[in-house]
Short mmCIF file of C-alpha atoms and ligand atoms in Angstrom, two decimals:
data_model
loop_
_atom_site.label_atom_id
_atom_site.label_comp_id
_atom_site.label_asym_id
_atom_site.label_seq_id
_atom_site.Cartn_x
_atom_site.Cartn_y
_atom_site.Cartn_z
CA MET A 14 8.01 34.40 1.55
CA HIS A 15 8.27 30.48 -1.01
CA PRO A 16 11.86 31.71 -2.82
CA ILE A 17 11.53 32.37 -5.77
CA HIS A 18 13.97 32.47 -8.05
CA THR A 19 15.18 33.30 -11.29
CA THR A 20 19.48 31.46 -11.98
CA ARG A 21 19.36 28.02 -11.73
CA SER A 22 19.34 26.95 -7.98
CA THR A 23 21.86 25.48 -5.85
CA LEU A 24 19.84 22.58 -5.82
CA GLN A 25 19.75 22.24 -9.93
CA MET A 26 23.43 22.30 -9.39
CA THR A 27 23.81 20.22 -6.96
CA LEU A 28 20.91 16.96 -8.61
CA LEU A 29 22.46 18.14 -12.87
CA LEU A 30 26.31 17.23 -10.95
CA GLY A 31 25.24 14.08 -9.34
CA ALA A 32 23.35 12.95 -12.08
CA LEU A 33 26.26 13.44 -14.09
CA ALA A 34 27.60 11.09 -11.38
CA MET A 35 26.25 8.76 -11.85
CA LEU A 36 26.70 8.92 -15.47
CA GLY A 37 30.33 8.82 -14.91
CA CYS A 38 29.97 5.33 -12.84
CA GLY A 39 27.54 3.49 -12.93
CA ASP A 40 28.19 2.14 -16.33
CA GLY A 41 30.59 -0.71 -17.66
CA ASP A 42 31.35 1.89 -19.29
CA PRO A 43 32.46 5.03 -18.34
CA ASP A 44 33.77 6.21 -22.00
CA ALA A 45 31.00 4.75 -23.67
CA SER A 46 28.49 6.94 -20.85
CA VAL A 47 31.28 10.20 -21.05
CA ASP A 48 30.56 10.27 -24.66
CA ALA A 49 27.14 9.36 -25.59
CA GLY A 50 25.92 13.11 -26.27
CA VAL A 51 28.26 12.51 -29.78
CA ASP A 52 28.89 10.32 -31.71
CA ALA A 53 25.30 9.29 -32.94
CA VAL A 54 26.51 5.91 -34.21
CA ASP A 55 28.94 4.44 -32.46
CA PRO A 56 28.97 4.62 -28.62
CA GLU A 57 32.39 3.17 -28.34
CA ASP A 58 33.84 5.95 -30.12
CA ASP A 59 36.41 7.48 -27.99
CA SER A 60 35.48 11.75 -29.66
CA GLY A 61 33.25 14.58 -28.21
CA SER A 62 33.08 17.47 -26.66
CA SER A 63 34.16 15.93 -23.42
CA ASP A 64 37.65 15.60 -25.61
CA GLY A 65 37.75 19.09 -27.32
CA VAL A 66 36.34 18.08 -29.81
CA CYS A 67 34.04 20.53 -31.62
CA GLU A 68 31.65 21.09 -34.98
CA ASN A 69 30.55 24.23 -36.54
CA THR A 70 27.92 22.59 -37.88
CA SER A 71 25.78 24.90 -40.67
CA GLN A 72 22.11 25.31 -41.10
CA GLY A 73 19.79 22.69 -41.07
CA MET A 74 19.43 19.48 -39.51
CA SER A 75 22.59 17.10 -39.95
CA PRO A 76 20.80 13.32 -38.81
CA GLU A 77 24.69 12.45 -36.98
CA HIS A 78 24.00 14.90 -34.24
CA PHE A 79 21.83 12.57 -32.61
CA PHE A 80 23.77 10.57 -29.70
CA ALA A 81 24.19 7.23 -29.88
CA GLY A 82 20.45 5.69 -28.43
CA SER A 83 17.78 8.49 -28.79
CA VAL A 84 16.71 7.41 -32.22
CA ALA A 85 13.96 4.06 -32.34
CA GLU A 86 14.54 3.78 -36.13
CA GLU A 87 17.84 4.34 -38.45
CA ILE A 88 16.52 8.74 -40.26
CA VAL A 89 15.48 8.39 -43.22
CA GLU A 90 14.45 11.07 -46.08
CA GLU A 91 11.61 10.70 -47.86
CA ASP A 92 8.64 12.95 -49.48
CA CYS A 93 6.75 15.40 -47.28
CA THR A 94 4.42 18.91 -47.82
CA LEU A 95 5.05 22.36 -45.79
CA THR A 96 2.02 23.85 -44.27
CA ASN A 97 2.32 26.00 -46.90
CA GLY A 98 1.73 23.79 -49.93
CA VAL A 99 5.50 23.38 -51.32
CA GLU A 100 7.04 19.87 -50.95
CA THR A 101 9.72 18.99 -50.80
CA THR A 102 12.23 15.83 -48.94
CA CYS A 103 12.04 15.80 -44.61
CA TYR A 104 13.89 13.93 -42.14
CA ARG A 105 11.69 11.11 -40.23
CA VAL A 106 12.92 10.71 -36.64
CA VAL A 107 11.46 8.33 -34.53
CA ALA A 108 12.78 9.88 -31.17
CA ALA A 109 13.06 7.23 -28.19
CA GLY A 110 11.24 8.82 -26.30
CA GLU A 111 14.11 8.72 -23.50
CA PRO A 112 17.44 10.42 -22.70
CA THR A 113 20.13 8.98 -23.54
CA ASN A 114 22.36 11.00 -20.88
CA HIS A 115 20.45 11.23 -17.89
CA GLU A 116 18.08 10.06 -15.02
CA LEU A 117 14.55 10.41 -13.80
CA THR A 118 13.58 11.65 -10.81
CA THR A 119 10.28 12.08 -8.53
CA VAL A 120 9.41 15.85 -9.13
CA CYS A 121 6.80 15.65 -6.14
CA PRO A 122 8.19 15.74 -2.12
CA ARG A 123 5.77 13.35 0.24
CA THR A 124 5.96 14.91 3.73
CA ILE A 125 5.78 18.13 3.87
CA GLU A 126 9.46 18.16 5.43
CA ASP A 127 10.57 16.50 2.08
CA GLU A 128 13.54 18.14 -0.45
CA ALA A 129 12.77 19.24 -3.17
CA THR A 130 13.49 17.54 -6.38
CA GLY A 131 11.28 19.19 -8.58
CA PHE A 132 10.16 23.24 -9.73
CA TRP A 133 6.78 24.84 -10.79
CA ASN A 134 6.26 28.55 -12.15
CA ILE A 135 4.99 30.68 -10.35
CA ASP A 136 4.40 33.83 -12.56
CA GLY A 137 6.74 33.07 -14.54
CA GLN A 138 9.30 31.91 -12.36
CA SER A 139 11.15 28.88 -10.91
CA VAL A 140 10.02 27.58 -7.64
CA ASP A 141 10.81 24.33 -5.51
CA VAL A 142 8.56 22.65 -4.83
CA ASP A 143 9.81 21.14 -1.10
CA GLY A 144 7.46 19.91 1.81
CA PRO A 145 7.25 23.70 2.32
CA PHE A 146 6.23 24.44 -0.16
CA ILE A 147 3.27 22.90 -0.10
CA VAL A 148 2.38 24.51 3.02
CA SER A 149 2.44 27.67 1.55
CA LEU A 150 0.16 27.27 -1.36
CA ALA A 151 -2.72 28.28 0.17
CA THR A 152 -0.65 31.45 0.73
CA VAL A 153 0.75 31.41 -2.44
CA PHE A 154 -2.17 31.21 -4.01
CA ASP A 155 -4.52 33.15 -1.12
CA ASP A 156 -7.01 30.73 -1.68
CA PRO A 157 -7.69 28.04 1.41
CA SER A 158 -8.93 25.57 -0.86
CA TRP A 159 -5.55 23.97 -1.76
CA GLN A 160 -4.43 21.12 0.63
CA MET A 161 -2.36 18.84 -1.72
CA TYR A 162 -1.53 17.71 2.64
CA ASP A 163 -3.19 14.95 4.98
CA PRO A 164 -2.36 17.87 8.10
CA ASP A 165 -2.84 15.04 10.79
CA THR A 166 0.65 13.25 9.21
CA GLY A 167 2.01 15.38 6.79
CA LYS A 168 1.47 13.48 4.21
CA VAL A 169 1.31 14.61 0.35
CA PHE A 170 -1.37 13.51 -2.06
CA VAL A 171 1.78 12.74 -4.97
CA THR A 172 -0.55 10.34 -8.09
CA GLU A 173 1.49 7.11 -7.14
CA THR A 174 0.02 4.74 -9.48
CA ALA A 175 -1.01 4.67 -13.44
CA GLU A 176 -4.50 5.13 -12.57
CA GLU A 177 -4.15 8.07 -10.23
CA CYS A 178 -1.42 10.03 -12.90
CA LEU A 179 -3.93 8.69 -16.10
CA ALA A 180 -6.61 10.25 -14.19
CA ALA A 181 -4.94 13.25 -12.43
CA GLY A 182 -3.12 14.43 -15.65
CA GLY A 183 -6.18 14.22 -18.13
CA MET A 184 -8.15 16.91 -19.06
CA PRO A 185 -10.98 17.96 -18.81
CA LEU A 186 -9.12 17.96 -14.63
CA ASP A 187 -10.94 15.62 -13.18
CA PRO A 188 -12.47 17.07 -9.74
CA GLY A 189 -11.72 14.31 -7.64
CA TYR A 190 -8.17 14.87 -7.75
CA ALA A 191 -7.98 18.32 -6.56
CA ASN A 192 -5.05 18.38 -4.54
CA TYR A 193 -2.55 16.75 -5.58
CA CYS A 194 1.04 16.90 -6.53
CA VAL A 195 0.95 14.71 -10.37
CA GLU A 196 3.40 12.71 -10.96
CA CYS A 197 3.67 10.28 -13.78
CA THR A 198 6.82 7.93 -14.04
CA LEU A 199 7.67 5.43 -17.66
CA GLU A 200 6.39 2.45 -15.11
CA HIS A 201 2.86 4.08 -14.93
CA ILE A 202 2.88 4.43 -18.65
CA GLY A 203 4.42 1.12 -19.47
CA GLY A 204 7.25 2.42 -20.77
CA ALA A 205 9.23 5.48 -22.90
CA MET A 206 6.80 6.16 -26.14
CA THR A 207 8.51 6.41 -29.08
CA ILE A 208 7.71 10.02 -31.01
CA GLU A 209 7.33 11.13 -35.26
CA TYR A 210 9.06 13.93 -36.05
CA LEU A 211 8.94 14.15 -40.42
CA ILE A 212 11.34 17.29 -40.36
CA PRO A 213 12.60 19.76 -43.35
CA THR A 214 15.86 18.84 -45.29
CA ARG A 215 16.58 22.16 -46.37
CA PRO A 216 14.07 24.34 -43.99
CA VAL A 217 12.87 27.56 -44.91
CA MET A 218 11.74 30.65 -43.67
CA ALA A 219 8.07 31.63 -43.33
CA ASP A 220 6.25 34.84 -44.05
CA GLU A 221 5.05 35.21 -40.40
CA PRO A 222 5.86 32.70 -37.45
CA THR A 223 4.33 29.83 -36.70
CA GLU A 224 2.87 30.12 -32.74
CA LEU A 225 3.39 27.39 -30.29
CA ALA A 226 0.77 26.89 -27.99
CA GLN A 227 -0.52 23.77 -29.27
CA LEU A 228 2.52 22.32 -30.40
CA ALA A 229 5.81 20.94 -29.72
CA PRO A 230 8.63 22.94 -31.08
CA GLY A 231 10.56 20.36 -31.67
CA VAL A 232 13.21 17.52 -30.16
CA SER A 233 16.70 17.45 -28.76
CA LEU A 234 19.84 14.66 -29.91
CA ASN A 235 18.89 12.96 -26.59
CA GLY A 236 15.78 12.03 -27.80
CA VAL A 237 13.65 13.77 -25.90
CA GLN A 238 10.33 16.13 -27.09
CA PHE A 239 10.85 18.91 -26.81
CA GLU A 240 6.87 20.58 -25.68
CA PHE A 241 5.27 23.42 -26.25
CA PRO A 242 3.87 25.09 -22.40
CA ALA A 243 2.43 23.09 -19.88
CA ASP A 244 -1.24 25.21 -20.05
CA ILE A 245 -0.20 26.21 -15.81
CA ASP A 246 -3.34 28.38 -14.75
CA THR A 247 -5.46 24.85 -16.15
CA ILE A 248 -3.30 22.55 -14.04
CA GLU A 249 -3.51 25.31 -10.67
CA SER A 250 -7.84 25.58 -11.87
CA GLY A 251 -7.80 22.68 -10.42
CA LEU A 252 -5.52 22.68 -7.81
CA GLN A 253 -2.85 20.76 -9.42
CA ILE A 254 0.89 20.49 -9.33
CA ALA A 255 2.73 18.92 -12.17
CA PRO A 256 6.07 20.35 -11.81
CA ILE A 257 9.38 19.79 -13.90
CA ASP A 258 12.14 18.55 -12.75
CA VAL A 259 15.90 18.42 -12.37
CA CYS A 260 16.55 19.12 -15.91
CA GLY A 261 12.83 20.81 -17.01
CA GLY A 262 10.58 18.00 -18.35
CA HIS A 263 8.61 14.96 -16.55
CA VAL A 264 6.18 12.31 -17.90
CA ASN A 265 1.87 12.58 -19.13
CA PHE A 266 0.12 9.21 -20.21
CA ASN A 267 0.61 11.71 -24.39
CA ILE A 268 3.60 11.44 -24.97
CA GLY A 269 5.71 9.76 -21.80
CA TYR A 270 9.18 12.31 -21.07
CA HIS A 271 9.30 16.24 -22.05
CA TYR A 272 10.49 18.65 -22.10
CA HIS A 273 9.25 21.78 -20.73
CA GLU A 274 12.42 24.03 -20.19
CA GLU A 275 15.79 23.95 -21.08
CA LEU A 276 18.30 23.11 -18.04
CA GLY A 277 21.20 21.99 -19.42
CA CYS A 278 21.25 18.27 -19.22
CA ILE A 279 20.66 17.41 -22.46
CA GLY A 280 24.91 18.17 -23.41
CA GLY A 281 25.77 18.65 -27.06
CA VAL A 282 27.68 19.77 -29.89
CA GLU A 283 29.83 22.16 -29.29
CA GLN A 284 31.07 24.30 -31.41
CA CYS A 285 34.49 25.17 -32.63
CA ASP A 286 34.68 29.12 -32.14
CA GLY A 287 32.32 30.10 -29.32
CA HIS A 288 29.23 29.43 -29.50
CA ALA A 289 26.53 28.31 -27.70
CA ALA A 290 26.08 24.26 -28.32
CA LEU A 291 23.28 22.14 -30.33
CA ILE A 292 20.77 20.73 -28.90
CA GLY A 293 17.82 19.79 -30.75
CA TYR A 294 16.01 20.17 -34.15
CA ALA A 295 12.86 22.21 -34.47
CA ARG A 296 9.61 21.33 -36.36
CA ASP A 297 10.88 23.46 -38.94
CA GLY A 298 14.65 22.27 -39.29
CA PHE A 299 16.29 25.01 -37.53
CA GLY A 300 18.93 23.78 -34.98
CA ILE A 301 18.29 24.84 -31.40
CA TYR A 302 21.37 25.45 -29.58
CA GLU A 303 21.76 26.63 -25.56
CA MET A 304 20.96 29.91 -24.64
CA THR A 305 24.69 30.81 -23.87
CA ASP A 306 27.69 30.87 -25.04
CA GLU A 307 31.07 29.13 -23.50
CA ASN A 308 31.05 32.88 -21.79
CA GLY A 309 27.69 32.90 -20.50
CA GLU A 310 26.87 35.24 -23.07
CA GLU A 311 23.32 35.20 -25.09
CA PRO A 312 22.78 36.70 -28.26
CA ALA A 313 21.48 40.33 -28.30
CA ASP A 314 19.79 40.76 -31.63
CA LEU A 315 17.75 36.99 -31.38
CA ASP A 316 13.98 37.93 -32.36
CA PRO A 317 10.83 36.93 -31.04
CA CYS A 318 11.03 33.24 -31.58
CA ARG A 319 13.99 33.10 -30.22
CA GLY A 320 16.22 32.82 -33.60
CA HIS A 321 18.95 34.96 -35.79
CA THR A 322 21.37 34.39 -37.95
CA ASP A 323 25.20 33.91 -38.04
CA ASP A 324 27.97 32.66 -41.37
CA ALA A 325 28.78 29.86 -39.50
CA ARG A 326 24.97 28.08 -38.66
CA GLY A 327 23.20 30.08 -40.43
CA TYR A 328 19.82 30.90 -39.13
CA HIS A 329 19.00 28.73 -35.33
CA TYR A 330 17.38 29.12 -32.50
CA HIS A 331 18.80 29.81 -29.14
CA ALA A 332 16.54 27.80 -25.79
CA LEU A 333 14.64 29.60 -23.59
CA GLY A 334 16.07 29.35 -19.62
CA VAL A 335 14.75 28.84 -15.69
CA GLY A 336 11.11 30.25 -15.31
CA GLU A 337 10.08 29.92 -19.27
CA ASN A 338 8.00 26.67 -20.12
CA ALA A 339 8.51 27.81 -23.18
CA ILE A 340 11.80 26.47 -25.25
CA ILE A 341 11.49 28.48 -27.76
CA GLY A 342 8.91 31.79 -29.02
CA CYS A 343 8.11 31.15 -31.95
CA LEU A 344 8.45 28.88 -35.41
CA SER A 345 10.51 31.38 -37.96
CA GLY A 346 10.91 28.34 -40.38
CA VAL A 347 7.36 26.58 -42.45
CA PRO A 348 6.90 22.95 -40.69
CA VAL A 349 5.88 20.03 -42.53
CA GLU A 350 1.71 19.02 -43.16
CA GLY A 351 0.96 16.72 -40.31
CA GLY A 352 4.59 16.98 -39.44
CA GLY A 353 4.33 14.94 -35.71
CA GLY A 354 5.02 15.03 -32.35
CA MET A 355 2.44 13.72 -31.22
CA GLY A 356 2.34 10.25 -28.73
CA PRO A 357 0.36 7.00 -29.03
CA GLY A 358 -2.47 9.10 -27.53
CA GLY A 359 -2.72 11.85 -29.67
CA GLY A 360 -4.67 15.03 -28.28
CA PRO A 361 -2.68 17.97 -26.51
CA PRO A 362 -1.90 17.03 -22.78
CA GLY A 363 -2.32 19.81 -20.39
CA MET A 364 0.54 18.76 -18.92
ZN1 ZN B 409 23.63 31.55 -32.63
ZN1 ZN B 410 4.02 18.60 -19.66
#
């Protein structure tokens, strides 16, 4: 049986620490790199959480919390209409579509000997996608149709070109790409895709929550889309897997790089009272915070959308964790009619 884990694996921690180390030494100005997650305006500014600076953020979006380089255009305010018909004002956020503070990595092993750099969810649990996992697929799914490697050479079938990324990652699934580990890169899609959102400046609670099955939950402070859950069953029905990386993201040709899970790479705005850090905003305007506070505790009073209210921050969400294939549970607030979250490719991708 392949090892299955529900907490962050040693591999994830190792890769994450490696990525952080790269950030610290791969840049001409290491201070700017470390602090890039704090100041939306001036990357040279020395203030930031790593220096002990903190802020108890208030309810709703503050444009200055987006990290330097995370937006492709200045965030502006404009008129918008909520899905309940109310006319209000919104921030127009054009996310850069590429994380400001971590590298993108491969997600599929190249041979059945390789160690994992990506993760897949099996029955709601995160599994390391290493060579032995690829070999075990027929057993895992109890179906001999799974044969994602060449038994003579041990080579794993991985999408290697833009054409293969497009064909394998599309819906409906191309049967010619059964038994592929789907891995797309920003090079395959011509670089990062900017994603536009209209986010209410004054979030309002809805009478009923909005499902996020086909609706992007929001955007991270480091410039990446929080995507709705990957359609794992459909992907597997085509004898494919489309792993996520150590940061919970991967690339598809519809919206580029996006997160399906929050695995601790985003950083965020540290809260002075020890509450979990702010990592992004939901499309209804409420903030999204990390799962746990500075003591590793998860709030006990979260609603099904993963939200609750406190005196400092008003209503806000706490992210789900590893193996959840989702960022938050649903939207408690009213989103904007046509509020974005789509790339130039348009329709919803499966992966
Ligand atoms: Zn909270
Ligand atoms: Zn995806």
